[in-house]
């Protein structure tokens, strides 16, 4: 061990403080590479693919074991700048990285978070778009779309209708990435409004569109997640800070209620990647002047940290057979909130279910086993940095005459054909449709 360097390291921060300027691709890469070099034990930098113009799509992972998944440690992600002209999220994620790495071992909350969570941070999903912005301003700009002029938040498969678009390299890269990790919780950072918006963004009558909204079976959890973010952001929580915008009570909205969209990333995450994702609109102005960046960091820092912690609500564990062998690809769902594409254990036999405090019945369905129901009670949230841990051992089955339970997979698009209707009180308003016309270039 080089003593002089160690001593210097204690005196000087290992990475020069990040300034509050916009970081274009080259400067962003330099920052990420310095972080990865200087904090190699808790970070890992990799590119999940390339943009149309060949720019790397960087992801920096922060965690005690950054290079690979560990059993019991949930995977979390933030993705920003999928609309290249929405610039605030991109810089906030760079500052978040700096905040996490420089507080590890100093701030107990951050240390606990890094010990218990693997945090994936993608500051820009659309680097070509960001570089294409010629004259930054507050409204729609060229640069929203990728280099081929596709809006990446309309470019994913859609659960409710066929989305016949040419899938872009940035979208393909994200879809592939989602298959490589068991992401549990995520947020997608935008600009042009101030609101935390939760799924669905698209819908059918069965999800509530006749009532001007589209809700998931996990609506209680999604509302809680959106409130967790919005309530810690002093301007977002007021709900009416952007001129010419809709008013959002408490700074929260259902995506469809605001305005419907086809092919969004948030719905894709929830339906096909088993990952709960919300959409965060962080600034009324899409591309504000650099002088405003410290203000945005101040307003969002507590929310960004608190939101990551929510990956630890609910219950998690592994499913084993009677020989204690972990079982992958087993359906583990909560009764009465089953997903249209059933949530399954990963290759380590792990499941993660985000749930609010309460009593639930977990339904485990494995090929070759009888259906297995087990009760869990989630207590009031503790500051424990761990979901309730519950491993499930499937009983010895013996030689039964009846055939094994089949393992249903994800049906073809469009989904939600045969779901019972969720009836509920009527909410909005003609106003929604009028506002929709004005807002199609936000989320
Ligand atoms: C650490 O970061 C600084 C910039 O802040 C850089 O100059 C230096 O090369 C980095 N050190 C290593 C070992 O990568
Ligand atoms: C975090 O992990 C480190 C390394 O494993 C350990 O030394 C430390 O006690 C842990 N800190 C907390 C707060 O859990
Ligand atoms: C999808 O779009 C392509 C090109 O725009 C078109 O040729 C094709 O017929 C479309 N397919 C469907 C199912 O709409
Ligand atoms: C458990 O889930 C399976 C499919 O995943 C379903 O067929 C069955 O009806 C469920 N059982 C209960 C009691 O909910
Ligand atoms: C924290 O959670 C873990 C997993 O559920 C549990 O084993 C442990 O006892 C909890 N610790 C505290 C202090 O609540
Ligand atoms: Zn956007």
Coordinates of C-alpha atoms and ligand atoms in Angstrom, one line a residue:
X1 CA 0.0 0.0 0.0
X2 CA 1.4 3.4 -1.0
X3 CA 1.2 5.3 2.2
X4 CA 1.8 8.7 0.7
X5 CA -1.1 8.2 -1.7
X6 CA -3.4 6.9 0.9
X7 CA -2.6 9.9 3.1
X8 CA -3.2 12.2 0.2
X9 CA -6.4 10.4 -0.5
X10 CA -7.7 11.2 2.9
X11 CA -7.0 14.9 2.4
X12 CA -8.2 15.3 -1.1
X13 CA -11.3 14.1 -2.7
X14 CA -10.5 11.4 -5.2
X15 CA -12.5 13.1 -8.0
X16 CA -12.4 16.8 -8.6
X17 CA -15.8 18.2 -7.5
X18 CA -18.3 18.1 -10.3
X19 CA -19.3 21.5 -11.5
X20 CA -22.8 22.7 -12.3
X21 CA -22.3 22.9 -16.0
X22 CA -23.9 20.8 -18.7
X23 CA -21.6 17.8 -19.5
X24 CA -21.5 16.8 -23.1
X25 CA -20.7 13.3 -24.1
X26 CA -16.9 13.7 -23.8
X27 CA -17.0 15.4 -20.5
X28 CA -19.5 13.0 -19.2
X29 CA -17.4 10.0 -20.2
X30 CA -14.4 11.6 -18.6
X31 CA -16.2 12.0 -15.3
X32 CA -17.6 8.5 -15.4
X33 CA -14.3 7.0 -16.2
X34 CA -12.5 8.9 -13.4
X35 CA -15.2 7.8 -10.9
X36 CA -14.8 4.2 -12.1
X37 CA -11.1 4.4 -11.7
X38 CA -10.9 6.2 -8.4
X39 CA -13.8 4.3 -6.7
X40 CA -13.2 1.0 -8.3
X41 CA -14.4 -1.0 -5.3
X42 CA -17.9 0.4 -5.2
X43 CA -18.5 1.4 -8.9
X44 CA -18.5 -0.4 -12.2
X45 CA -18.8 1.4 -15.6
X46 CA -20.1 -0.3 -18.7
X47 CA -21.8 0.5 -21.9
X48 CA -25.0 -1.3 -22.7
X49 CA -24.8 -0.5 -26.4
X50 CA -24.5 2.4 -28.9
X51 CA -26.6 5.2 -30.2
X52 CA -27.3 5.5 -33.9
X53 CA -24.2 7.8 -34.2
X54 CA -22.1 5.3 -32.3
X55 CA -22.0 7.0 -28.9
X56 CA -21.8 4.7 -25.9
X57 CA -24.9 4.3 -23.7
X58 CA -23.1 4.4 -20.3
X59 CA -24.3 2.9 -17.1
X60 CA -22.4 3.4 -13.9
X61 CA -23.3 0.9 -11.2
X62 CA -22.8 1.8 -7.5
X63 CA -22.9 -0.8 -4.8
X64 CA -20.8 -2.8 -2.4
X65 CA -20.5 -5.6 -5.1
X66 CA -20.9 -3.5 -8.2
X67 CA -19.8 -6.0 -10.8
X68 CA -22.4 -8.7 -10.3
X69 CA -25.7 -9.5 -8.7
X70 CA -25.6 -10.9 -5.1
X71 CA -28.5 -12.9 -3.7
X72 CA -30.7 -10.7 -1.6
X73 CA -29.4 -7.4 -3.0
X74 CA -32.1 -5.8 -5.2
X75 CA -31.2 -4.1 -8.5
X76 CA -32.3 -0.4 -8.8
X77 CA -32.0 1.9 -11.8
X78 CA -32.3 5.5 -12.9
X79 CA -32.5 6.4 -16.6
X80 CA -32.3 10.1 -17.8
X81 CA -32.3 12.1 -21.0
X82 CA -34.2 9.7 -23.2
X83 CA -35.6 12.9 -24.7
X84 CA -32.3 14.5 -25.7
X85 CA -33.5 18.1 -25.1
X86 CA -34.6 17.3 -21.5
X87 CA -31.3 18.0 -19.8
X88 CA -31.9 18.4 -16.1
X89 CA -32.1 14.7 -15.2
X90 CA -28.8 14.0 -17.0
X91 CA -26.9 16.4 -14.8
X92 CA -28.8 15.4 -11.6
X93 CA -27.7 11.8 -12.1
X94 CA -24.0 12.9 -12.4
X95 CA -24.4 14.8 -9.2
X96 CA -26.1 11.8 -7.6
X97 CA -23.2 9.6 -8.5
X98 CA -20.8 12.1 -6.9
X99 CA -23.0 12.3 -3.8
X100 CA -23.2 8.6 -3.4
X101 CA -19.5 7.8 -3.8
X102 CA -18.2 10.7 -1.7
X103 CA -20.6 9.8 1.2
X104 CA -19.9 6.1 1.3
X105 CA -18.4 5.4 4.7
X106 CA -19.2 8.9 6.0
X107 CA -23.0 9.2 5.9
X108 CA -24.6 6.1 7.5
X109 CA -27.7 6.4 5.3
X110 CA -25.7 6.4 2.1
X111 CA -23.4 3.6 3.4
X112 CA -26.4 1.5 4.2
X113 CA -27.9 2.2 0.8
X114 CA -24.7 1.2 -1.0
X115 CA -24.3 -1.9 1.2
X116 CA -27.8 -3.1 0.5
X117 CA -28.6 -2.0 -3.0
X118 CA -27.1 -2.3 -6.5
X119 CA -27.8 1.1 -8.1
X120 CA -27.6 1.4 -11.9
X121 CA -27.3 5.0 -13.2
X122 CA -27.7 5.8 -16.9
X123 CA -27.3 9.6 -17.3
X124 CA -28.3 9.6 -21.0
X125 CA -30.3 7.1 -23.0
X126 CA -30.3 9.5 -26.0
X127 CA -26.8 11.1 -26.3
X128 CA -27.3 11.9 -30.0
X129 CA -30.4 13.9 -29.2
X130 CA -28.6 15.8 -26.4
X131 CA -25.7 16.7 -28.8
X132 CA -28.3 17.7 -31.5
X133 CA -29.8 20.5 -29.5
X134 CA -28.6 23.7 -31.2
X135 CA -30.3 26.4 -29.3
X136 CA -31.5 25.2 -25.9
X137 CA -34.8 26.5 -24.8
X138 CA -37.7 25.6 -22.5
X139 CA -40.0 23.9 -25.1
X140 CA -39.8 21.2 -27.7
X141 CA -36.5 21.1 -29.5
X142 CA -35.0 19.0 -32.2
X143 CA -32.9 16.6 -30.0
X144 CA -36.0 15.2 -28.3
X145 CA -35.9 12.3 -30.8
X146 CA -32.9 10.1 -31.5
X147 CA -30.8 10.6 -34.6
X148 CA -33.3 8.8 -36.8
X149 CA -36.1 11.1 -35.6
X150 CA -37.8 8.5 -33.4
X151 CA -39.2 9.4 -30.0
X152 CA -37.6 6.7 -27.8
X153 CA -40.5 7.0 -25.3
X154 CA -42.9 5.8 -28.1
X155 CA -40.5 3.1 -29.3
X156 CA -41.1 0.1 -27.0
X157 CA -43.6 -2.7 -27.5
X158 CA -46.9 -1.6 -26.1
X159 CA -49.1 -3.8 -23.9
X160 CA -52.4 -2.6 -25.2
X161 CA -52.0 -2.1 -28.9
X162 CA -49.5 -3.1 -31.6
X163 CA -46.8 -0.5 -31.8
X164 CA -45.6 -0.8 -35.4
X165 CA -42.5 1.3 -35.3
X166 CA -38.9 0.6 -36.3
X167 CA -37.2 -0.3 -33.1
X168 CA -34.2 2.0 -32.5
X169 CA -30.7 0.9 -31.3
X170 CA -31.1 2.8 -28.1
X171 CA -34.4 1.0 -27.4
X172 CA -33.0 -2.4 -28.3
X173 CA -30.1 -1.8 -26.0
X174 CA -32.4 -1.0 -23.1
X175 CA -34.6 -4.0 -23.8
X176 CA -31.6 -6.3 -23.8
X177 CA -30.2 -4.7 -20.6
X178 CA -33.6 -5.3 -18.8
X179 CA -33.1 -9.0 -19.5
X180 CA -29.6 -9.2 -18.0
X181 CA -30.6 -8.0 -14.5
X182 CA -33.5 -8.5 -12.2
X183 CA -34.5 -4.9 -11.9
X184 CA -37.0 -4.3 -9.2
X185 CA -37.5 -0.5 -9.1
X186 CA -36.7 2.3 -11.5
X187 CA -37.4 5.9 -12.5
X188 CA -37.2 7.6 -15.9
X189 CA -36.2 11.3 -15.7
X190 CA -37.8 13.9 -18.0
X191 CA -38.4 17.6 -18.2
X192 CA -41.1 20.1 -19.3
X193 CA -43.4 19.7 -16.3
X194 CA -43.1 19.1 -12.6
X195 CA -44.8 15.8 -11.6
X196 CA -44.3 12.2 -10.7
X197 CA -46.3 10.1 -13.1
X198 CA -47.1 6.4 -12.6
X199 CA -48.4 3.6 -14.9
X200 CA -50.1 3.0 -17.0
X201 CA -49.5 5.4 -19.8
X202 CA -51.7 3.5 -22.1
X203 CA -54.8 1.4 -21.4
X204 CA -58.0 -0.3 -22.3
X205 CA -61.4 -0.2 -20.6
X206 CA -60.4 -3.0 -18.3
X207 CA -57.7 -0.8 -16.8
X208 CA -60.0 2.1 -16.3
X209 CA -59.8 4.2 -19.4
X210 CA -63.6 4.8 -19.4
X211 CA -62.8 6.7 -16.2
X212 CA -59.9 8.6 -17.9
X213 CA -57.2 6.7 -16.2
X214 CA -55.4 3.4 -16.5
X215 CA -54.4 1.6 -13.3
X216 CA -52.2 -1.4 -12.5
X217 CA -53.1 -4.1 -9.9
X218 CA -50.2 -2.5 -7.9
X219 CA -51.8 1.0 -7.8
X220 CA -51.4 1.4 -4.1
X221 CA -47.7 0.8 -4.4
X222 CA -47.3 3.1 -7.4
X223 CA -49.2 6.0 -5.7
X224 CA -47.0 5.5 -2.7
X225 CA -43.8 5.5 -4.8
X226 CA -44.9 8.7 -6.7
X227 CA -45.7 10.4 -3.5
X228 CA -42.4 9.4 -2.0
X229 CA -40.7 11.3 -4.7
X230 CA -43.0 14.3 -5.1
X231 CA -43.5 15.0 -1.3
X232 CA -39.8 15.6 -0.8
X233 CA -39.5 18.0 -3.7
X234 CA -40.6 21.4 -2.4
X235 CA -41.9 22.6 -5.8
X236 CA -43.2 19.4 -7.3
X237 CA -45.4 18.8 -4.3
X238 CA -47.2 22.1 -4.8
X239 CA -48.6 20.7 -8.0
X240 CA -49.1 24.0 -9.9
X241 CA -45.6 25.5 -10.4
X242 CA -45.4 25.4 -14.2
X243 CA -47.3 28.0 -16.2
X244 CA -49.7 26.8 -18.8
X245 CA -49.6 23.3 -17.4
X246 CA -52.2 21.0 -15.8
X247 CA -52.5 21.1 -12.0
X248 CA -51.4 17.9 -10.3
X249 CA -52.7 17.4 -6.8
X250 CA -49.6 16.8 -4.6
X251 CA -47.4 16.7 -7.7
X252 CA -48.6 13.2 -8.6
X253 CA -50.6 11.8 -11.5
X254 CA -51.5 8.6 -13.3
X255 CA -49.8 8.6 -16.7
X256 CA -53.0 8.0 -18.7
X257 CA -55.0 10.6 -16.8
X258 CA -52.4 13.2 -17.8
X259 CA -52.4 12.0 -21.4
X260 CA -52.2 8.6 -23.0
X261 CA -49.2 7.4 -25.0
X262 CA -48.2 4.4 -27.0
X263 CA -44.9 2.5 -26.7
X264 CA -43.6 4.1 -23.5
X265 CA -40.7 2.7 -21.4
X266 CA -42.5 2.8 -18.1
X267 CA -45.3 0.5 -19.1
X268 CA -42.8 -1.8 -20.8
X269 CA -40.7 -2.1 -17.6
X270 CA -43.7 -3.0 -15.5
X271 CA -45.2 -5.5 -17.9
X272 CA -42.3 -7.2 -19.5
X273 CA -39.3 -6.6 -17.2
X274 CA -40.9 -7.1 -13.7
X275 CA -39.7 -3.7 -12.8
X276 CA -41.8 -1.0 -11.3
X277 CA -41.0 2.3 -13.1
X278 CA -42.4 5.8 -12.7
X279 CA -41.7 8.9 -14.9
X280 CA -40.3 12.0 -13.2
X281 CA -40.8 15.4 -14.8
X282 CA -38.3 17.5 -13.0
X283 CA -38.3 21.0 -14.5
X284 CA -40.9 23.2 -16.1
X285 CA -38.3 24.3 -18.6
X286 CA -36.9 21.4 -20.6
X287 CA -33.4 22.8 -21.0
X288 CA -32.8 25.6 -18.4
X289 CA -29.7 27.7 -18.1
X290 CA -26.8 26.2 -16.2
X291 CA -27.2 28.7 -13.4
X292 CA -30.4 26.9 -12.4
X293 CA -28.7 23.5 -12.0
X294 CA -27.7 23.9 -8.3
X295 CA -31.3 24.8 -7.6
X296 CA -32.6 21.6 -9.2
X297 CA -30.0 19.5 -7.4
X298 CA -31.1 21.0 -4.1
X299 CA -34.8 20.4 -4.9
X300 CA -34.3 16.7 -6.0
X301 CA -31.5 15.4 -3.8
X302 CA -33.6 14.1 -0.9
X303 CA -36.2 12.7 -3.3
X304 CA -33.6 10.8 -5.4
X305 CA -32.2 9.2 -2.3
X306 CA -35.5 8.4 -0.7
X307 CA -36.8 6.8 -3.9
X308 CA -33.9 4.4 -4.2
X309 CA -34.6 3.2 -0.6
X310 CA -38.1 2.1 -1.7
X311 CA -36.6 -0.9 -3.5
X312 CA -36.5 -2.4 0.0
X313 CA -40.3 -2.4 0.7
X314 CA -42.3 -5.6 0.6
X315 CA -41.0 -9.1 0.6
X316 CA -38.1 -11.0 -1.1
X317 CA -36.5 -14.4 -0.9
X318 CA -35.7 -17.5 -2.8
X319 CA -37.8 -20.5 -3.8
X320 CA -36.2 -23.9 -3.3
X321 CA -37.2 -27.5 -3.9
X322 CA -37.2 -30.0 -1.0
X323 CA -33.4 -30.6 -1.6
X324 CA -32.7 -26.9 -1.1
X325 CA -31.9 -26.4 -4.8
X326 CA -33.0 -22.9 -5.9
X327 CA -35.7 -22.9 -8.6
X328 CA -35.6 -20.4 -11.4
X329 CA -38.6 -19.5 -13.6
X330 CA -41.1 -20.1 -10.9
X331 CA -44.1 -17.8 -10.8
X332 CA -44.3 -15.9 -7.5
X333 CA -47.3 -13.5 -7.4
X334 CA -49.5 -12.0 -4.7
X335 CA -53.0 -13.2 -4.8
X336 CA -55.4 -10.6 -6.4
X337 CA -52.5 -8.7 -7.9
X338 CA -51.2 -11.1 -10.5
X339 CA -49.4 -9.6 -13.5
X340 CA -50.5 -10.1 -17.1
X341 CA -47.0 -11.5 -17.7
X342 CA -46.4 -13.4 -14.5
X343 CA -43.5 -12.3 -12.4
X344 CA -41.0 -15.2 -12.1
X345 CA -37.9 -16.1 -10.1
X346 CA -34.5 -15.3 -11.6
X347 CA -31.8 -17.8 -12.2
X348 CA -30.9 -17.8 -8.5
X349 CA -34.5 -18.7 -7.6
X350 CA -35.1 -15.2 -6.2
X351 CA -38.2 -13.1 -6.2
X352 CA -38.8 -9.5 -5.1
X353 CA -42.3 -8.2 -4.5
X354 CA -42.9 -4.5 -3.7
X355 CA -45.8 -4.2 -1.3
X356 CA -47.1 -1.8 1.3
X357 CA -47.6 -3.0 4.9
X358 CA -50.4 -5.5 5.3
X359 CA -51.3 -9.2 5.0
X360 CA -50.9 -10.9 1.7
X361 CA -51.1 -14.4 0.2
X362 CA -48.2 -15.4 -2.0
X363 CA -49.0 -17.8 -4.8
X364 CA -46.1 -19.9 -6.0
X365 CA -46.6 -21.9 -9.2
X366 CA -43.8 -24.1 -10.4
X367 CA -43.8 -26.6 -13.2
X368 CA -44.0 -30.1 -11.7
X369 CA -45.3 -28.9 -8.3
X370 CA -48.7 -28.4 -6.8
X371 CA -49.7 -24.7 -6.4
X372 CA -48.3 -23.4 -3.1
X373 CA -49.9 -20.6 -1.1
X374 CA -48.2 -18.9 1.8
X375 CA -49.2 -16.0 4.0
X376 CA -46.9 -13.0 4.7
X377 CA -47.4 -10.0 7.0
X378 CA -45.5 -6.9 6.0
X379 CA -45.0 -4.7 9.0
X380 CA -44.8 -0.9 9.0
X381 CA -41.8 0.3 7.1
X382 CA -38.6 0.1 9.1
X383 CA -35.4 1.9 8.2
X384 CA -33.9 -1.5 7.7
X385 CA -32.7 -1.4 4.1
X386 CA -34.2 -4.8 3.6
X387 CA -37.5 -6.1 2.5
X388 CA -39.0 -8.8 4.7
X389 CA -37.1 -12.0 3.9
X390 CA -39.1 -15.1 3.2
X391 CA -37.6 -18.1 1.5
X392 CA -40.1 -20.7 0.3
X393 CA -39.4 -24.4 0.2
X394 CA -41.7 -26.4 -2.1
X395 CA -42.8 -29.7 -0.5
X396 CA -41.7 -33.1 -1.9
X397 CA -44.2 -33.9 -4.6
X398 CA -43.9 -37.7 -5.1
X399 CA -45.3 -39.3 -8.1
X400 CA -48.7 -37.7 -8.7
X401 CA -51.0 -38.9 -11.4
X402 CA -52.2 -35.5 -12.4
X403 CA -50.0 -33.7 -14.9
X404 CA -47.7 -30.9 -13.7
X405 CA -49.0 -27.4 -13.5
X406 CA -48.1 -25.7 -16.7
X407 CA -46.1 -22.5 -16.6
X408 CA -48.1 -19.8 -18.4
X409 CA -46.0 -17.2 -20.1
X410 CA -46.7 -13.8 -21.4
X411 CA -49.6 -13.6 -23.9
X412 CA -49.3 -11.9 -27.2
X413 CA -50.1 -8.2 -27.7
X414 CA -52.6 -6.9 -27.2
X415 CA -52.8 -8.0 -23.6
X416 CA -55.7 -7.3 -21.3
X417 CA -58.3 -8.9 -23.5
X418 CA -60.1 -10.9 -20.8
X419 CA -59.6 -9.0 -17.6
X420 CA -62.5 -8.2 -15.4
X421 CA -63.3 -4.5 -15.5
X422 CA -62.1 -2.4 -12.5
X423 CA -65.0 -0.1 -11.7
X424 CA -64.4 2.9 -9.6
X425 CA -65.6 6.5 -9.2
X426 CA -65.3 8.7 -12.2
X427 CA -62.5 11.1 -12.1
X428 CA -61.7 13.7 -14.8
X429 CA -62.9 15.7 -17.3
X430 CA -63.0 17.1 -20.7
X431 CA -60.1 19.3 -19.6
X432 CA -57.8 16.3 -19.7
X433 CA -58.4 15.9 -23.4
X434 CA -57.9 19.6 -24.1
X435 CA -54.6 19.7 -22.2
X436 CA -53.5 16.5 -23.9
X437 CA -53.3 18.3 -27.2
X438 CA -50.9 20.8 -25.7
X439 CA -48.7 18.3 -24.0
X440 CA -47.8 15.6 -26.4
X441 CA -44.1 16.6 -26.3
X442 CA -43.5 16.1 -22.6
X443 CA -43.1 12.6 -21.1
Ligands
LIG1 C1 -8.9 10.2 -10.3 O1 -9.6 11.3 -10.8 C2 -8.8 12.4 -11.3 C3 -9.7 13.5 -11.7 O2 -10.5 14.0 -10.7 C4 -7.9 12.0 -12.4 O3 -7.1 13.0 -12.8 C5 -7.1 10.8 -12.0 O4 -6.4 10.3 -13.0 C6 -8.0 9.7 -11.4 N1 -7.2 8.7 -10.8 C7 -7.2 7.4 -11.3 C8 -6.3 6.5 -10.5 O5 -7.9 7.1 -12.2
LIG2 C1 -21.3 -1.8 5.0 O1 -20.4 -2.8 4.4 C2 -19.1 -2.7 4.9 C3 -18.2 -3.7 4.1 O2 -18.9 -5.0 4.0 C4 -19.1 -3.0 6.4 O3 -17.8 -2.9 6.9 C5 -19.9 -2.0 7.1 O4 -20.0 -2.3 8.5 C6 -21.3 -1.9 6.5 N1 -22.0 -0.7 7.0 C7 -23.2 -0.7 7.4 C8 -23.7 0.6 7.9 O5 -24.0 -1.6 7.2
LIG3 C1 -46.1 -1.8 -40.1 O1 -45.5 -0.8 -40.8 C2 -44.9 -1.1 -42.0 C3 -44.2 0.1 -42.6 O2 -44.7 1.3 -42.2 C4 -46.0 -1.6 -42.9 O3 -45.5 -2.0 -44.2 C5 -46.7 -2.8 -42.3 O4 -47.8 -3.2 -43.0 C6 -47.2 -2.4 -40.9 N1 -47.7 -3.6 -40.2 C7 -48.8 -3.6 -39.5 C8 -49.2 -4.9 -38.8 O5 -49.5 -2.6 -39.4
LIG4 C1 -52.0 -19.1 -8.4 O1 -51.4 -18.8 -9.7 C2 -51.8 -19.6 -10.8 C3 -51.1 -19.2 -12.0 O2 -50.0 -18.4 -11.7 C4 -53.3 -19.5 -11.0 O3 -53.6 -20.4 -12.0 C5 -54.0 -19.9 -9.7 O4 -55.4 -19.7 -9.9 C6 -53.5 -19.1 -8.5 N1 -54.2 -19.6 -7.3 C7 -54.8 -18.8 -6.5 C8 -55.4 -19.4 -5.3 O5 -54.8 -17.6 -6.6
LIG5 C1 -34.0 -6.3 9.0 O1 -34.5 -7.1 8.1 C2 -34.0 -8.4 8.0 C3 -34.7 -9.1 6.9 O2 -36.1 -9.1 6.9 C4 -34.3 -9.1 9.4 O3 -33.8 -10.4 9.3 C5 -33.7 -8.3 10.5 O4 -34.0 -8.8 11.7 C6 -34.2 -6.8 10.4 N1 -33.4 -6.0 11.4 C7 -34.0 -5.1 12.2 C8 -33.1 -4.4 13.1 O5 -35.2 -4.9 12.1
LIG6 ZN1 -39.6 13.6 -21.9

